[in-house]
Amino acid sequence: MDKNTFKQEIKDYTARGGKFAFVFGDIRLPVIYHEALNMLAVKMPAHEVFVPVDYSRDLGDNLDVLMNKLLEKYPQLTD
């Protein structure tokens, strides 16, 4: 996989009506792809939680890495 394939995965996902967000009950946290920085991020009240995109992995795997970091910093989301 490379950057173009990753970007195509995002296009395909959103074209099918997919929204980039993590949902915890009533809480919806949009996921942002910062292409110029090669980062995936979630904007939180205090600061952004972000991870570098690993273009050797697919979109789902990169989102898993971001989710794990988010839950590490905000374990109360799983309550």
mmCIF file of N, CA, C and O in Angstrom:
data_model
loop_
_atom_site.group_PDB
_atom_site.id
_atom_site.type_symbol
_atom_site.label_atom_id
_atom_site.label_comp_id
_atom_site.label_asym_id
_atom_site.label_seq_id
_atom_site.Cartn_x
_atom_site.Cartn_y
_atom_site.Cartn_z
ATOM 1 N N MET A 1 0.853 -1.173 0.000
ATOM 2 C CA MET A 1 0.000 0.000 0.000
ATOM 3 C C MET A 1 0.900 1.238 0.000
ATOM 4 O O MET A 1 1.996 1.217 0.516
ATOM 5 N N ASP A 2 0.397 2.323 -0.553
ATOM 6 C CA ASP A 2 1.117 3.588 -0.544
ATOM 7 C C ASP A 2 0.135 4.712 -0.243
ATOM 8 O O ASP A 2 -1.041 4.463 0.008
ATOM 9 N N LYS A 3 0.625 5.934 -0.264
ATOM 10 C CA LYS A 3 -0.212 7.086 0.083
ATOM 11 C C LYS A 3 -1.418 7.207 -0.847
ATOM 12 O O LYS A 3 -2.530 7.466 -0.394
ATOM 13 N N ASN A 4 -1.223 7.001 -2.153
ATOM 14 C CA ASN A 4 -2.335 7.113 -3.101
ATOM 15 C C ASN A 4 -3.386 6.036 -2.859
ATOM 16 O O ASN A 4 -4.581 6.299 -2.951
ATOM 17 N N THR A 5 -2.953 4.823 -2.554
ATOM 18 C CA THR A 5 -3.886 3.742 -2.267
ATOM 19 C C THR A 5 -4.658 4.060 -0.991
ATOM 20 O O THR A 5 -5.867 3.842 -0.912
ATOM 21 N N PHE A 6 -3.975 4.589 0.007
ATOM 22 C CA PHE A 6 -4.609 4.976 1.270
ATOM 23 C C PHE A 6 -5.666 6.045 1.026
ATOM 24 O O PHE A 6 -6.794 5.951 1.510
ATOM 25 N N LYS A 7 -5.313 7.079 0.247
ATOM 26 C CA LYS A 7 -6.265 8.145 -0.073
ATOM 27 C C LYS A 7 -7.463 7.591 -0.844
ATOM 28 O O LYS A 7 -8.594 8.013 -0.627
ATOM 29 N N GLN A 8 -7.236 6.620 -1.734
ATOM 30 C CA GLN A 8 -8.329 6.005 -2.483
ATOM 31 C C GLN A 8 -9.254 5.230 -1.539
ATOM 32 O O GLN A 8 -10.464 5.247 -1.698
ATOM 33 N N GLU A 9 -8.675 4.566 -0.546
ATOM 34 C CA GLU A 9 -9.468 3.850 0.453
ATOM 35 C C GLU A 9 -10.406 4.815 1.182
ATOM 36 O O GLU A 9 -11.562 4.511 1.419
ATOM 37 N N ILE A 10 -9.893 5.995 1.525
ATOM 38 C CA ILE A 10 -10.709 7.012 2.196
ATOM 39 C C ILE A 10 -11.833 7.462 1.269
ATOM 40 O O ILE A 10 -12.994 7.549 1.674
ATOM 41 N N LYS A 11 -11.509 7.738 0.005
ATOM 42 C CA LYS A 11 -12.527 8.158 -0.972
ATOM 43 C C LYS A 11 -13.616 7.098 -1.116
ATOM 44 O O LYS A 11 -14.801 7.407 -1.139
ATOM 45 N N ASP A 12 -13.205 5.843 -1.256
ATOM 46 C CA ASP A 12 -14.168 4.751 -1.420
ATOM 47 C C ASP A 12 -15.079 4.637 -0.205
ATOM 48 O O ASP A 12 -16.283 4.437 -0.330
ATOM 49 N N TYR A 13 -14.489 4.764 0.981
ATOM 50 C CA TYR A 13 -15.253 4.651 2.219
ATOM 51 C C TYR A 13 -16.300 5.759 2.324
ATOM 52 O O TYR A 13 -17.463 5.504 2.613
ATOM 53 N N THR A 14 -15.881 7.004 2.056
ATOM 54 C CA THR A 14 -16.810 8.119 2.174
ATOM 55 C C THR A 14 -17.839 8.105 1.035
ATOM 56 O O THR A 14 -18.971 8.536 1.219
ATOM 57 N N ALA A 15 -17.475 7.589 -0.125
ATOM 58 C CA ALA A 15 -18.418 7.498 -1.243
ATOM 59 C C ALA A 15 -19.565 6.536 -0.921
ATOM 60 O O ALA A 15 -20.674 6.690 -1.422
ATOM 61 N N ARG A 16 -19.279 5.552 -0.077
ATOM 62 C CA ARG A 16 -20.324 4.602 0.333
ATOM 63 C C ARG A 16 -21.130 5.136 1.521
ATOM 64 O O ARG A 16 -21.909 4.410 2.133
ATOM 65 N N GLY A 17 -20.902 6.402 1.864
ATOM 66 C CA GLY A 17 -21.649 7.020 2.964
ATOM 67 C C GLY A 17 -20.986 6.878 4.317
ATOM 68 O O GLY A 17 -21.573 7.240 5.329
ATOM 69 N N GLY A 18 -19.780 6.345 4.342
ATOM 70 C CA GLY A 18 -19.078 6.188 5.610
ATOM 71 C C GLY A 18 -18.648 7.527 6.171
ATOM 72 O O GLY A 18 -18.303 8.436 5.437
ATOM 73 N N LYS A 19 -18.735 7.643 7.474
ATOM 74 C CA LYS A 19 -18.290 8.850 8.175
ATOM 75 C C LYS A 19 -17.086 8.480 9.010
ATOM 76 O O LYS A 19 -17.064 7.438 9.656
ATOM 77 N N PHE A 20 -16.082 9.319 8.993
ATOM 78 C CA PHE A 20 -14.901 9.076 9.795
ATOM 79 C C PHE A 20 -15.144 9.597 11.203
ATOM 80 O O PHE A 20 -14.983 10.788 11.474
ATOM 81 N N ALA A 21 -15.564 8.708 12.078
ATOM 82 C CA ALA A 21 -15.798 9.082 13.472
ATOM 83 C C ALA A 21 -15.791 7.829 14.328
ATOM 84 O O ALA A 21 -16.150 6.746 13.866
ATOM 85 N N PHE A 22 -15.368 8.017 15.561
ATOM 86 C CA PHE A 22 -15.502 6.969 16.563
ATOM 87 C C PHE A 22 -16.737 7.333 17.383
ATOM 88 O O PHE A 22 -16.932 8.498 17.728
ATOM 89 N N VAL A 23 -17.561 6.348 17.694
ATOM 90 C CA VAL A 23 -18.787 6.604 18.436
ATOM 91 C C VAL A 23 -18.763 5.793 19.724
ATOM 92 O O VAL A 23 -18.555 4.579 19.708
ATOM 93 N N PHE A 24 -18.982 6.502 20.823
ATOM 94 C CA PHE A 24 -19.057 5.894 22.147
ATOM 95 C C PHE A 24 -20.384 6.326 22.752
ATOM 96 O O PHE A 24 -20.484 7.435 23.271
ATOM 97 N N GLY A 25 -21.406 5.499 22.648
ATOM 98 C CA GLY A 25 -22.728 5.878 23.156
ATOM 99 C C GLY A 25 -23.223 7.121 22.438
ATOM 100 O O GLY A 25 -23.362 7.137 21.225
ATOM 101 N N ASP A 26 -23.444 8.190 23.211
ATOM 102 C CA ASP A 26 -23.924 9.455 22.646
ATOM 103 C C ASP A 26 -22.787 10.354 22.170
ATOM 104 O O ASP A 26 -23.031 11.426 21.627
ATOM 105 N N ILE A 27 -21.561 9.933 22.395
ATOM 106 C CA ILE A 27 -20.401 10.752 22.025
ATOM 107 C C ILE A 27 -19.903 10.353 20.641
ATOM 108 O O ILE A 27 -19.654 9.184 20.373
ATOM 109 N N ARG A 28 -19.804 11.356 19.755
ATOM 110 C CA ARG A 28 -19.301 11.132 18.395
ATOM 111 C C ARG A 28 -18.041 11.961 18.218
ATOM 112 O O ARG A 28 -18.071 13.182 18.392
ATOM 113 N N LEU A 29 -16.930 11.292 17.914
ATOM 114 C CA LEU A 29 -15.642 11.972 17.765
ATOM 115 C C LEU A 29 -15.138 11.831 16.328
ATOM 116 O O LEU A 29 -14.673 10.766 15.929
ATOM 117 N N PRO A 30 -15.251 12.896 15.545
ATOM 118 C CA PRO A 30 -14.802 12.835 14.150
ATOM 119 C C PRO A 30 -13.297 12.574 14.032
ATOM 120 O O PRO A 30 -12.505 13.091 14.816
ATOM 121 N N VAL A 31 -12.945 11.761 13.053
ATOM 122 C CA VAL A 31 -11.539 11.463 12.748
ATOM 123 C C VAL A 31 -11.129 12.361 11.583
ATOM 124 O O VAL A 31 -11.861 12.489 10.603
ATOM 125 N N ILE A 32 -9.965 12.964 11.710
ATOM 126 C CA ILE A 32 -9.470 13.895 10.695
ATOM 127 C C ILE A 32 -8.194 13.319 10.076
ATOM 128 O O ILE A 32 -7.307 12.861 10.804
ATOM 129 N N TYR A 33 -8.125 13.347 8.750
ATOM 130 C CA TYR A 33 -6.907 12.940 8.051
ATOM 131 C C TYR A 33 -6.163 14.204 7.647
ATOM 132 O O TYR A 33 -6.651 15.002 6.855
ATOM 133 N N HIS A 34 -4.996 14.414 8.246
ATOM 134 C CA HIS A 34 -4.137 15.550 7.901
ATOM 135 C C HIS A 34 -3.134 15.052 6.865
ATOM 136 O O HIS A 34 -2.054 14.565 7.213
ATOM 137 N N GLU A 35 -3.512 15.160 5.597
ATOM 138 C CA GLU A 35 -2.684 14.607 4.525
ATOM 139 C C GLU A 35 -1.280 15.217 4.501
ATOM 140 O O GLU A 35 -0.284 14.507 4.368
ATOM 141 N N ALA A 36 -1.197 16.529 4.635
ATOM 142 C CA ALA A 36 0.111 17.195 4.564
ATOM 143 C C ALA A 36 1.052 16.742 5.683
ATOM 144 O O ALA A 36 2.265 16.740 5.519
ATOM 145 N N LEU A 37 0.472 16.346 6.813
ATOM 146 C CA LEU A 37 1.273 15.894 7.953
ATOM 147 C C LEU A 37 1.354 14.375 8.043
ATOM 148 O O LEU A 37 2.038 13.842 8.921
ATOM 149 N N ASN A 38 0.608 13.674 7.169
ATOM 150 C CA ASN A 38 0.530 12.213 7.207
ATOM 151 C C ASN A 38 0.083 11.723 8.585
ATOM 152 O O ASN A 38 0.679 10.830 9.168
ATOM 153 N N MET A 39 -1.001 12.337 9.089
ATOM 154 C CA MET A 39 -1.507 12.013 10.412
ATOM 155 C C MET A 39 -3.010 11.760 10.386
ATOM 156 O O MET A 39 -3.722 12.357 9.572
ATOM 157 N N LEU A 40 -3.456 10.891 11.291
ATOM 158 C CA LEU A 40 -4.874 10.737 11.602
ATOM 159 C C LEU A 40 -5.054 11.296 12.999
ATOM 160 O O LEU A 40 -4.212 11.057 13.883
ATOM 161 N N ALA A 41 -6.143 12.033 13.218
ATOM 162 C CA ALA A 41 -6.331 12.680 14.507
ATOM 163 C C ALA A 41 -7.794 12.695 14.920
ATOM 164 O O ALA A 41 -8.696 12.577 14.089
ATOM 165 N N VAL A 42 -7.999 12.837 16.218
ATOM 166 C CA VAL A 42 -9.313 13.065 16.803
ATOM 167 C C VAL A 42 -9.173 14.312 17.661
ATOM 168 O O VAL A 42 -8.282 14.390 18.515
ATOM 169 N N LYS A 43 -10.026 15.300 17.405
ATOM 170 C CA LYS A 43 -9.973 16.547 18.169
ATOM 171 C C LYS A 43 -10.733 16.347 19.474
ATOM 172 O O LYS A 43 -11.909 16.010 19.470
ATOM 173 N N MET A 44 -10.023 16.522 20.568
ATOM 174 C CA MET A 44 -10.616 16.397 21.893
ATOM 175 C C MET A 44 -10.665 17.792 22.521
ATOM 176 O O MET A 44 -9.986 18.705 22.049
ATOM 177 N N PRO A 45 -11.448 17.957 23.594
ATOM 178 C CA PRO A 45 -11.560 19.301 24.195
ATOM 179 C C PRO A 45 -10.205 19.908 24.580
ATOM 180 O O PRO A 45 -9.967 21.085 24.340
ATOM 181 N N ALA A 46 -9.317 19.115 25.147
ATOM 182 C CA ALA A 46 -8.026 19.657 25.601
ATOM 183 C C ALA A 46 -7.007 19.763 24.463
ATOM 184 O O ALA A 46 -6.267 20.735 24.376
ATOM 185 N N HIS A 47 -6.948 18.745 23.604
ATOM 186 C CA HIS A 47 -5.963 18.719 22.517
ATOM 187 C C HIS A 47 -6.316 17.603 21.539
ATOM 188 O O HIS A 47 -7.200 16.802 21.800
ATOM 189 N N GLU A 48 -5.602 17.565 20.421
ATOM 190 C CA GLU A 48 -5.808 16.495 19.441
ATOM 191 C C GLU A 48 -5.030 15.256 19.863
ATOM 192 O O GLU A 48 -3.914 15.357 20.341
ATOM 193 N N VAL A 49 -5.656 14.105 19.671
ATOM 194 C CA VAL A 49 -4.949 12.834 19.803
ATOM 195 C C VAL A 49 -4.627 12.426 18.373
ATOM 196 O O VAL A 49 -5.519 12.381 17.525
ATOM 197 N N PHE A 50 -3.354 12.150 18.081
ATOM 198 C CA PHE A 50 -2.984 11.872 16.699
ATOM 199 C C PHE A 50 -1.961 10.751 16.622
ATOM 200 O O PHE A 50 -1.254 10.476 17.590
ATOM 201 N N VAL A 51 -1.929 10.117 15.458
ATOM 202 C CA VAL A 51 -0.935 9.087 15.155
ATOM 203 C C VAL A 51 -0.456 9.298 13.724
ATOM 204 O O VAL A 51 -1.218 9.755 12.873
ATOM 205 N N PRO A 52 0.806 8.972 13.455
ATOM 206 C CA PRO A 52 1.275 9.045 12.066
ATOM 207 C C PRO A 52 0.638 7.917 11.254
ATOM 208 O O PRO A 52 0.412 6.818 11.776
ATOM 209 N N VAL A 53 0.318 8.200 10.007
ATOM 210 C CA VAL A 53 -0.239 7.176 9.121
ATOM 211 C C VAL A 53 0.894 6.260 8.677
ATOM 212 O O VAL A 53 1.958 6.725 8.279
ATOM 213 N N ASP A 54 0.660 4.965 8.790
ATOM 214 C CA ASP A 54 1.608 3.961 8.298
ATOM 215 C C ASP A 54 1.043 3.475 6.968
ATOM 216 O O ASP A 54 0.082 2.707 6.937
ATOM 217 N N TYR A 55 1.620 3.964 5.864
ATOM 218 C CA TYR A 55 1.075 3.648 4.538
ATOM 219 C C TYR A 55 1.293 2.197 4.120
ATOM 220 O O TYR A 55 0.774 1.771 3.096
ATOM 221 N N SER A 56 2.018 1.425 4.921
ATOM 222 C CA SER A 56 2.153 -0.001 4.619
ATOM 223 C C SER A 56 0.960 -0.781 5.174
ATOM 224 O O SER A 56 0.802 -1.959 4.899
ATOM 225 N N ARG A 57 0.105 -0.092 5.960
ATOM 226 C CA ARG A 57 -1.096 -0.713 6.529
ATOM 227 C C ARG A 57 -2.330 -0.109 5.880
ATOM 228 O O ARG A 57 -2.292 1.003 5.364
ATOM 229 N N ASP A 58 -3.446 -0.822 5.974
ATOM 230 C CA ASP A 58 -4.676 -0.288 5.387
ATOM 231 C C ASP A 58 -5.341 0.701 6.340
ATOM 232 O O ASP A 58 -4.905 0.904 7.476
ATOM 233 N N LEU A 59 -6.401 1.309 5.869
ATOM 234 C CA LEU A 59 -7.116 2.332 6.622
ATOM 235 C C LEU A 59 -7.607 1.780 7.958
ATOM 236 O O LEU A 59 -7.439 2.417 9.003
ATOM 237 N N GLY A 60 -8.201 0.598 7.948
ATOM 238 C CA GLY A 60 -8.731 -0.001 9.174
ATOM 239 C C GLY A 60 -7.663 -0.192 10.234
ATOM 240 O O GLY A 60 -7.878 0.100 11.412
ATOM 241 N N ASP A 61 -6.498 -0.666 9.825
ATOM 242 C CA ASP A 61 -5.403 -0.873 10.777
ATOM 243 C C ASP A 61 -4.920 0.461 11.359
ATOM 244 O O ASP A 61 -4.640 0.560 12.551
ATOM 245 N N ASN A 62 -4.836 1.489 10.520
ATOM 246 C CA ASN A 62 -4.430 2.808 11.005
ATOM 247 C C ASN A 62 -5.468 3.382 11.972
ATOM 248 O O ASN A 62 -5.116 3.989 12.979
ATOM 249 N N LEU A 63 -6.746 3.159 11.687
ATOM 250 C CA LEU A 63 -7.799 3.624 12.592
ATOM 251 C C LEU A 63 -7.742 2.874 13.921
ATOM 252 O O LEU A 63 -7.988 3.461 14.978
ATOM 253 N N ASP A 64 -7.395 1.591 13.881
ATOM 254 C CA ASP A 64 -7.237 0.812 15.119
ATOM 255 C C ASP A 64 -6.137 1.393 15.994
ATOM 256 O O ASP A 64 -6.283 1.495 17.217
ATOM 257 N N VAL A 65 -5.022 1.789 15.372
ATOM 258 C CA VAL A 65 -3.910 2.382 16.119
ATOM 259 C C VAL A 65 -4.373 3.680 16.787
ATOM 260 O O VAL A 65 -4.091 3.929 17.969
ATOM 261 N N LEU A 66 -5.122 4.495 16.040
ATOM 262 C CA LEU A 66 -5.636 5.754 16.588
ATOM 263 C C LEU A 66 -6.617 5.482 17.726
ATOM 264 O O LEU A 66 -6.555 6.125 18.779
ATOM 265 N N MET A 67 -7.501 4.522 17.555
ATOM 266 C CA MET A 67 -8.480 4.174 18.595
ATOM 267 C C MET A 67 -7.762 3.730 19.875
ATOM 268 O O MET A 67 -8.114 4.160 20.971
ATOM 269 N N ASN A 68 -6.744 2.902 19.726
ATOM 270 C CA ASN A 68 -5.999 2.430 20.899
ATOM 271 C C ASN A 68 -5.340 3.591 21.644
ATOM 272 O O ASN A 68 -5.367 3.636 22.876
ATOM 273 N N LYS A 69 -4.767 4.526 20.914
ATOM 274 C CA LYS A 69 -4.131 5.690 21.553
ATOM 275 C C LYS A 69 -5.184 6.555 22.242
ATOM 276 O O LYS A 69 -4.970 7.044 23.350
ATOM 277 N N LEU A 70 -6.326 6.724 21.584
ATOM 278 C CA LEU A 70 -7.414 7.517 22.154
ATOM 279 C C LEU A 70 -7.893 6.897 23.473
ATOM 280 O O LEU A 70 -8.054 7.595 24.476
ATOM 281 N N LEU A 71 -8.097 5.588 23.485
ATOM 282 C CA LEU A 71 -8.574 4.916 24.697
ATOM 283 C C LEU A 71 -7.507 4.892 25.793
ATOM 284 O O LEU A 71 -7.833 4.875 26.978
ATOM 285 N N GLU A 72 -6.250 4.910 25.389
ATOM 286 C CA GLU A 72 -5.157 4.991 26.357
ATOM 287 C C GLU A 72 -5.210 6.332 27.101
ATOM 288 O O GLU A 72 -5.065 6.392 28.311
ATOM 289 N N LYS A 73 -5.466 7.405 26.350
ATOM 290 C CA LYS A 73 -5.503 8.743 26.944
ATOM 291 C C LYS A 73 -6.842 9.038 27.619
ATOM 292 O O LYS A 73 -6.902 9.829 28.555
ATOM 293 N N TYR A 74 -7.923 8.438 27.110
ATOM 294 C CA TYR A 74 -9.262 8.693 27.631
ATOM 295 C C TYR A 74 -9.992 7.381 27.922
ATOM 296 O O TYR A 74 -10.973 7.049 27.256
ATOM 297 N N PRO A 75 -9.528 6.615 28.923
ATOM 298 C CA PRO A 75 -10.159 5.320 29.203
ATOM 299 C C PRO A 75 -11.614 5.442 29.622
ATOM 300 O O PRO A 75 -12.388 4.488 29.484
ATOM 301 N N GLN A 76 -12.025 6.622 30.085
ATOM 302 C CA GLN A 76 -13.411 6.814 30.506
ATOM 303 C C GLN A 76 -14.398 6.695 29.335
ATOM 304 O O GLN A 76 -15.596 6.529 29.553
ATOM 305 N N LEU A 77 -13.916 6.743 28.105
ATOM 306 C CA LEU A 77 -14.807 6.591 26.939
ATOM 307 C C LEU A 77 -15.455 5.206 26.906
ATOM 308 O O LEU A 77 -16.528 5.059 26.329
ATOM 309 N N THR A 78 -14.834 4.221 27.512
ATOM 310 C CA THR A 78 -15.386 2.864 27.475
ATOM 311 C C THR A 78 -16.333 2.584 28.622
ATOM 312 O O THR A 78 -16.905 1.507 28.697
ATOM 313 N N ASP A 79 -16.510 3.547 29.517
ATOM 314 C CA ASP A 79 -17.424 3.357 30.665
ATOM 315 C C ASP A 79 -18.864 3.298 30.216
ATOM 316 O O ASP A 79 -19.279 3.909 29.298
#
